[in-house]
Short mmCIF file of C-alpha atoms in Angstrom, two decimals:
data_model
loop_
_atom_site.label_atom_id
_atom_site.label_comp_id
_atom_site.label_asym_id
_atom_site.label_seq_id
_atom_site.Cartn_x
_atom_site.Cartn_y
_atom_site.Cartn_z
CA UNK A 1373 96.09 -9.43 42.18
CA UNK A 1374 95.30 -12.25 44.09
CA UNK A 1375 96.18 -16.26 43.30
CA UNK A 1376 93.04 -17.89 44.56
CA UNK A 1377 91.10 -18.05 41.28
CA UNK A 1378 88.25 -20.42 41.98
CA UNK A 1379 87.31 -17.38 44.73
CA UNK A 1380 87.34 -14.50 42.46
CA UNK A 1381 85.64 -16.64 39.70
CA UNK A 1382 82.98 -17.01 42.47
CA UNK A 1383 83.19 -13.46 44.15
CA UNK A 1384 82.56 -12.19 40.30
CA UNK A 1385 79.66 -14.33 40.32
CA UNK A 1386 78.52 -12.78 43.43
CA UNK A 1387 78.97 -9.00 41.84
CA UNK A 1388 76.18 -10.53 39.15
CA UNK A 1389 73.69 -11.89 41.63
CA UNK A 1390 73.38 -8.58 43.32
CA UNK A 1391 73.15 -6.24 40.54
CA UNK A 1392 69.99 -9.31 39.66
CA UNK A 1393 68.40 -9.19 42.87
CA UNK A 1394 68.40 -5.51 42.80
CA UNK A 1395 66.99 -4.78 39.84
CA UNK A 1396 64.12 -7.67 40.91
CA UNK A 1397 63.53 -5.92 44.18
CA UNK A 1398 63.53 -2.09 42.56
CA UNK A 1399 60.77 -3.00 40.03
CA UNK A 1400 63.28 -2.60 37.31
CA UNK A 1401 62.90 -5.94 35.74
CA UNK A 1402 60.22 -8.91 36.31
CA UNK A 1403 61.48 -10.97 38.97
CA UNK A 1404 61.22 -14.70 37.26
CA UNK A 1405 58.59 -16.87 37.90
CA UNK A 1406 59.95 -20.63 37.54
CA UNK A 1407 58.81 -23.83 38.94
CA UNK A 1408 60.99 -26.79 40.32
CA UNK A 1409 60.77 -28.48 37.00
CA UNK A 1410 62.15 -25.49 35.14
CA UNK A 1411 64.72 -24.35 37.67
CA UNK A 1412 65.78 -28.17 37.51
CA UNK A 1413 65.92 -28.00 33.69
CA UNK A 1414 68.37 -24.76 34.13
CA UNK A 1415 71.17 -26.45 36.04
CA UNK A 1416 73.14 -28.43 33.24
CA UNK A 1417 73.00 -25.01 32.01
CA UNK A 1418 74.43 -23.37 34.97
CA UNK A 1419 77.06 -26.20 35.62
CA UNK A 1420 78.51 -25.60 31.71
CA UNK A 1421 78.16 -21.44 32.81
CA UNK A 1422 79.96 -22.47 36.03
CA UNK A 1423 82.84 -24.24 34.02
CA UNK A 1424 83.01 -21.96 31.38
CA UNK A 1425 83.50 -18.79 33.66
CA UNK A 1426 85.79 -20.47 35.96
CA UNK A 1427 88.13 -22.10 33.32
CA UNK A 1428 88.14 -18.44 31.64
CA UNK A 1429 89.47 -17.01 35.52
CA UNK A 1430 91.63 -19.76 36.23
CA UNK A 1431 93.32 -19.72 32.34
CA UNK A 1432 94.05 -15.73 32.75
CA UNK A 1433 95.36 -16.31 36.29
CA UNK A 1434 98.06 -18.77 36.08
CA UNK A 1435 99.22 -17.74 32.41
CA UNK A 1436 99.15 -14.69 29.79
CA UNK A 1437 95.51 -13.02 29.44
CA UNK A 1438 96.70 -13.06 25.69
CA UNK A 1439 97.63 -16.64 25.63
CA UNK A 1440 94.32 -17.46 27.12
CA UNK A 1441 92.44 -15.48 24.53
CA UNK A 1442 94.17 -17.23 21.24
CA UNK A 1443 93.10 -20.43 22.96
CA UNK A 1444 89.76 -19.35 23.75
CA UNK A 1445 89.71 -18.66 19.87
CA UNK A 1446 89.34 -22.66 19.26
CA UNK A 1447 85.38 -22.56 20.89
CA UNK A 1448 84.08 -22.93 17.69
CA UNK A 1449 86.17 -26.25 17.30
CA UNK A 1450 84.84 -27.50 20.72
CA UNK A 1451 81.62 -26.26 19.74
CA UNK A 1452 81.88 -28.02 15.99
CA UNK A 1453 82.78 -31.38 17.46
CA UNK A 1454 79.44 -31.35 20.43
CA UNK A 1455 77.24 -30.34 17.58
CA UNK A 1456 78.22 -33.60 15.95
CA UNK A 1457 78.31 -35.71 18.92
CA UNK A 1458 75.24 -34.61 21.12
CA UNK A 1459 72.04 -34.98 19.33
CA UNK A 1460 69.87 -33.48 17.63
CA UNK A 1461 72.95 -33.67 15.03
CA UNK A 1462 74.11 -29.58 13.54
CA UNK A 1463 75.86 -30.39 10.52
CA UNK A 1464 77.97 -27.47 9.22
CA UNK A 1465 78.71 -26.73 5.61
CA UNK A 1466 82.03 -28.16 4.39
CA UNK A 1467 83.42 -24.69 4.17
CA UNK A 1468 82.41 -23.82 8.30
CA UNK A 1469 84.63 -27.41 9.21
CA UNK A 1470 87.52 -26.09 6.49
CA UNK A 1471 87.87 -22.65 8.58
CA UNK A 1472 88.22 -24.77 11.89
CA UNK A 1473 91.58 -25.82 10.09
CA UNK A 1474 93.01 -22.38 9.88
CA UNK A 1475 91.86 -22.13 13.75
CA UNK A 1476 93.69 -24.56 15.06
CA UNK A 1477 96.65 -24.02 12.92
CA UNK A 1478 96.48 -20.23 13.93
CA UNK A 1479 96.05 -21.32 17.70
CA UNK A 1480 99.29 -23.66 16.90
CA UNK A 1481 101.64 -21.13 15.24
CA UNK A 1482 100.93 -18.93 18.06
CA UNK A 1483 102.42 -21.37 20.12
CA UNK A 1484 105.64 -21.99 18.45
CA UNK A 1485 108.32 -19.56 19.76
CA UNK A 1486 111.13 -18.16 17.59
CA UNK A 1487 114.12 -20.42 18.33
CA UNK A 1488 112.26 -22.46 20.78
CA UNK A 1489 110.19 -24.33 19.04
CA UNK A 1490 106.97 -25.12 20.45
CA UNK A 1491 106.34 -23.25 23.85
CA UNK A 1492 103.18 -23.98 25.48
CA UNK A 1493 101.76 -23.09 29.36
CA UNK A 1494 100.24 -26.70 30.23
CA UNK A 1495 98.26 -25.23 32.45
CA UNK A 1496 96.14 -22.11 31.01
CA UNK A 1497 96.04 -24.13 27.85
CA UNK A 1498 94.16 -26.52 29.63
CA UNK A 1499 91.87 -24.26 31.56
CA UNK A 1500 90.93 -22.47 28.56
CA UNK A 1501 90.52 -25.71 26.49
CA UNK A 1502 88.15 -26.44 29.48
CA UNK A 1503 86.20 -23.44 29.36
CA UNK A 1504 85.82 -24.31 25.81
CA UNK A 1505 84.23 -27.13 26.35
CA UNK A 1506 81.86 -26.07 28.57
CA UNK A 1507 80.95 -22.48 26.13
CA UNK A 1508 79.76 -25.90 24.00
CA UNK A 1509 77.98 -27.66 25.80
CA UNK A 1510 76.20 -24.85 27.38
CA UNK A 1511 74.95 -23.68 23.71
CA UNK A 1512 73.99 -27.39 23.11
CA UNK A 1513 72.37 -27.83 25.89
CA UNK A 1514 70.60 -24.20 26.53
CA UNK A 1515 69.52 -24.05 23.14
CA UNK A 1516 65.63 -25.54 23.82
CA UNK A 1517 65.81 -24.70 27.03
CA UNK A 1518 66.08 -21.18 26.91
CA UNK A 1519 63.40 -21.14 24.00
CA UNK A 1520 60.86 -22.48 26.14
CA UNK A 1521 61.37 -20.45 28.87
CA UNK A 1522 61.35 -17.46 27.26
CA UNK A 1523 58.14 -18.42 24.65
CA UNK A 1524 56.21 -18.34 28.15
CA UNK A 1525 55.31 -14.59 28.93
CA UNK A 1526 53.50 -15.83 32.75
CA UNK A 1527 57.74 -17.03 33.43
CA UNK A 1528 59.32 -13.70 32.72
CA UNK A 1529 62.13 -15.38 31.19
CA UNK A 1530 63.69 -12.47 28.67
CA UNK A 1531 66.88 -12.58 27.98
CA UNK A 1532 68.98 -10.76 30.93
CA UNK A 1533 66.44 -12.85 33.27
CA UNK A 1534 67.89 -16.16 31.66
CA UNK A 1535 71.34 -14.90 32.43
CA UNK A 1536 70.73 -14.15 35.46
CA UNK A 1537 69.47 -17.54 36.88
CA UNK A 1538 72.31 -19.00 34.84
CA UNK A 1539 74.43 -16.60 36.99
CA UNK A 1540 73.52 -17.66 40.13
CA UNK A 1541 73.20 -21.76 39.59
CA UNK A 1542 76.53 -20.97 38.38
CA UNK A 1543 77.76 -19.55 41.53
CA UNK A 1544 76.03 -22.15 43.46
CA UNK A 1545 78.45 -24.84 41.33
CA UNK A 1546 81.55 -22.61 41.85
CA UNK A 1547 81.16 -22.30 45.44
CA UNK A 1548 82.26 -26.34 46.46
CA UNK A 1549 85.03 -25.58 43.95
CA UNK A 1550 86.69 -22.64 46.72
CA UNK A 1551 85.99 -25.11 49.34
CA UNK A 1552 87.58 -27.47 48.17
CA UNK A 1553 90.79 -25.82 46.27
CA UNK A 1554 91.06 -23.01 48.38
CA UNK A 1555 89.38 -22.64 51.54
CA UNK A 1556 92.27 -23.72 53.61
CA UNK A 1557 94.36 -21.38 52.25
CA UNK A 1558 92.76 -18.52 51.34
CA UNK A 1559 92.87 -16.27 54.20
CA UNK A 1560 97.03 -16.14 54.11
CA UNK A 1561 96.04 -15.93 50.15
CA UNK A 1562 94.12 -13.04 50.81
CA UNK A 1563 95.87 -11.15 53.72
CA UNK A 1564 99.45 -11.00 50.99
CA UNK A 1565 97.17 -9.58 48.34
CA UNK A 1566 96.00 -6.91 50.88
CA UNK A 1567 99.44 -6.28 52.06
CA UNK A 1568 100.89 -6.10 48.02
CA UNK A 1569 98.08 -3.98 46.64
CA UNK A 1570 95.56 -2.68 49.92
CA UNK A 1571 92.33 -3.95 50.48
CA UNK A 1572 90.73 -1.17 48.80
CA UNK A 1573 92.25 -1.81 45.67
CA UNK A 1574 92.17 -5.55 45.98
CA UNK A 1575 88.14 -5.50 46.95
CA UNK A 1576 87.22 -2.34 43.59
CA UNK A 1577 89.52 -4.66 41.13
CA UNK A 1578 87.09 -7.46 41.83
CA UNK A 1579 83.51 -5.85 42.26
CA UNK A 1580 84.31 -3.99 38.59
CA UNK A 1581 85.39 -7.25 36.94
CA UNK A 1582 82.39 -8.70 38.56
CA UNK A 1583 80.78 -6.06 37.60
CA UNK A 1584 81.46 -5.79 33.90
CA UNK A 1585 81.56 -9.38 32.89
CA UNK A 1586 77.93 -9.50 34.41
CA UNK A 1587 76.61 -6.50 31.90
CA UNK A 1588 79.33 -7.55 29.19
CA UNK A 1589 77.27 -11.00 29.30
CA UNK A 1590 73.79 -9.73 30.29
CA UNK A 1591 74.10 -6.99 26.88
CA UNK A 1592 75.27 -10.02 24.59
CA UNK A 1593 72.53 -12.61 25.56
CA UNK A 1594 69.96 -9.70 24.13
CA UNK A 1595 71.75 -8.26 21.60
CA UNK A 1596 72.05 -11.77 19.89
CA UNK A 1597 68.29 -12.56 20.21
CA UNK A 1598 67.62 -8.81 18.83
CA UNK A 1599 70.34 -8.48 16.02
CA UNK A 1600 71.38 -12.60 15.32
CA UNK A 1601 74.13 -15.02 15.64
CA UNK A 1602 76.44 -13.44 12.84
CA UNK A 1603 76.94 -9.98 13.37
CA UNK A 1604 77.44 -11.06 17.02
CA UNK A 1605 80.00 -13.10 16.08
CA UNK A 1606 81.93 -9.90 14.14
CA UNK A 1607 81.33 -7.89 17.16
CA UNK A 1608 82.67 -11.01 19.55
CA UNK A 1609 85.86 -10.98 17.35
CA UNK A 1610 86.52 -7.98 17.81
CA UNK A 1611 86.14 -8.13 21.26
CA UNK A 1612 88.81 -10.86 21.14
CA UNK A 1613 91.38 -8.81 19.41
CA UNK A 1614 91.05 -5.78 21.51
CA UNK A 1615 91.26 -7.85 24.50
CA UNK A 1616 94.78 -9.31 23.29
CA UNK A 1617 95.75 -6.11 21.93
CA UNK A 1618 94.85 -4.89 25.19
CA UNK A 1619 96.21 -6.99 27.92
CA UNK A 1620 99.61 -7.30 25.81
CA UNK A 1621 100.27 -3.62 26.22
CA UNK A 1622 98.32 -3.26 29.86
CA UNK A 1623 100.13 -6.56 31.48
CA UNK A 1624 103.83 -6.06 29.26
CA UNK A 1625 102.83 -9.38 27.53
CA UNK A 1626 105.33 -9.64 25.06
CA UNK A 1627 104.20 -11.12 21.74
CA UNK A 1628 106.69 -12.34 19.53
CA UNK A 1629 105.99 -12.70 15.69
CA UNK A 1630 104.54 -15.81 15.54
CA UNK A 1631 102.09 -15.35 18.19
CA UNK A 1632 100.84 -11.99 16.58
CA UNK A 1633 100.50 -13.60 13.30
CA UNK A 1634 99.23 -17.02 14.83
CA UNK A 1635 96.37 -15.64 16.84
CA UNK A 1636 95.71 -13.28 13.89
CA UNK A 1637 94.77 -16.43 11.62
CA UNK A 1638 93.21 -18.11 14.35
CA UNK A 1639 90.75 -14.88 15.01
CA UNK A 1640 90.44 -14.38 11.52
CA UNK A 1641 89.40 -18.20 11.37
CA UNK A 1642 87.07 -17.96 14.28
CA UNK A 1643 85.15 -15.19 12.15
CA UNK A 1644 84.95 -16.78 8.88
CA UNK A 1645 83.28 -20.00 10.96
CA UNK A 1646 80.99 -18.19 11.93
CA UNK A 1647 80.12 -16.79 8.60
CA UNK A 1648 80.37 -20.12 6.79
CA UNK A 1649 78.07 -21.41 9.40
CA UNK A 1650 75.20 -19.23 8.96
CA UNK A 1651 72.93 -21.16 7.10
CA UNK A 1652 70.64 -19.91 4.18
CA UNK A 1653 66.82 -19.14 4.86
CA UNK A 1654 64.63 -22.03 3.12
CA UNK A 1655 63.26 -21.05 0.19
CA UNK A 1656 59.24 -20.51 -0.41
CA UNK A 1657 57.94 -23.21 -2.10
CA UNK A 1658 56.24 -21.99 -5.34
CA UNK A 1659 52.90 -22.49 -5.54
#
């Protein structure tokens, strides 16, 4: 609705840091008691949060919500490589690394268009290969972190309490971002999007997506602590189909047949990773 993205990546931010402080100053949840040291451990965190939400925003907004989504299917490959790379070392079985494979060939037939050959937006392929990236790091990084901070009951560090810091060191990152991308434009940017669709409708659009990819976010940080990693993972895929199903039918995103079947394999991919990467509990040494 509007084509400043770096702003509603950051006004969505905002959406989050209120529903936090409110439930902080209602009594509803603990209100998080961190010192310099562990706020200061947080921000990598929040910087990979930052990049990851805003290369999400900025891949929908200058290309196909669909197109964004079968690219966002390739995380695990990002995620895969900074395993390797960024120590302590996660080795995957040799069948988790096959299924990356049938990822990025899914992600790549997608992209070929019938009589066109291949037909690719430069642009949102890059934002969401960026948001990738930082989805990656982010687990590599917040991993420990996280752990710590949340095996310490005096820091009231839970789960939705750990999103929500990330939420707002986040915004803090995005914010220098509108400055610097937008800020001189971004009151004619705004004032067109009020004239096309009324500030009312312009102002609800971007509280609710605020809104629910603060609780959509905030409900899958606990619900992966409470029910683990892999049936998160089927859920999450799902997630990802509906949302191209979705926005293809919502936005009149036509998808020819080799982007149906392409992201099909590529989501289908995505899952088995997942699967194949879920490691076997040790075994009990006998006695």
């Amino acid at each position: 609705m509007i084509h400043a993205h770096w702003f509603v990546a950051a006004a969505q931010l905002v959406v989050g840091i209120v529903w936090s402080i409110s439930c902080w100053t209602l009594g509803i949840r603990k209100v998080p008691n961190l010192t310099g040291a562990d706020i200061a451990k947080c921000i990598p965190i929040g910087l990979c949060s930052a990049g990851a939400h805003a290369g999400s925003v900025l891949a929908s907004g200058v290309g196909a919500v669909s197109f964004a989504q079968i690219v966002k299917a390739c995380e695990p490959v990002f995620a895969a490589t900074v395993g390797i790379i960024i120590p302590p070392t996660d080795i995957k079985p040799p069948l988790a690394y096959m299924m990356l494979l049938v990822i990025i060939g899914g992600v790549g037939l997608a992209c070929v268009k019938e009589g066109k050959g291949v037909e690719i937006n430069v642009a949102s392929f890059t934002y969401a290969s960026i948001a990738n990236l930082c989805a990656a790091f982010k687990g590599k990084l917040g991993g420990s972190t996280t752990k710590v901070l949340k095996a310490d009951p005096a820091k009231n560090m839970d789960s939705a309490n750990v999103y929500a810091v990330t939420n707002i060191i986040s915004f803090c990152f995005t914010v220098p971002m509108v400055i610097i991308e937008e800020a001189p434009t971004l009151k004619q940017t705004w004032d067109e999007a009020v004239a096309e669709h009324g500030q009312y409708d312009l102002i609800k659009n971007i509280a609710l997506s605020g809104f629910f990819f603060y609780i959509y976010n905030e409900f899958a940080f606990a619900f992966t602590a409470q029910v683990g990693a892999v049936t998160s993972s089927v859920l999450n895929t799902a997630k990802r189909v509906i949302i191209i199903v979705v926005s293809s039918v919502i936005f009149k995103e036509a998808m020819e047949r080799n982007t149906v079947i392409g992201s099909a394999i590529a989501i289908c991919g995505t899952f088995l990773y997942s699967m194949a990467s879920k490691k076997a509990p040790a075994k009990e040494k006998k006695a």
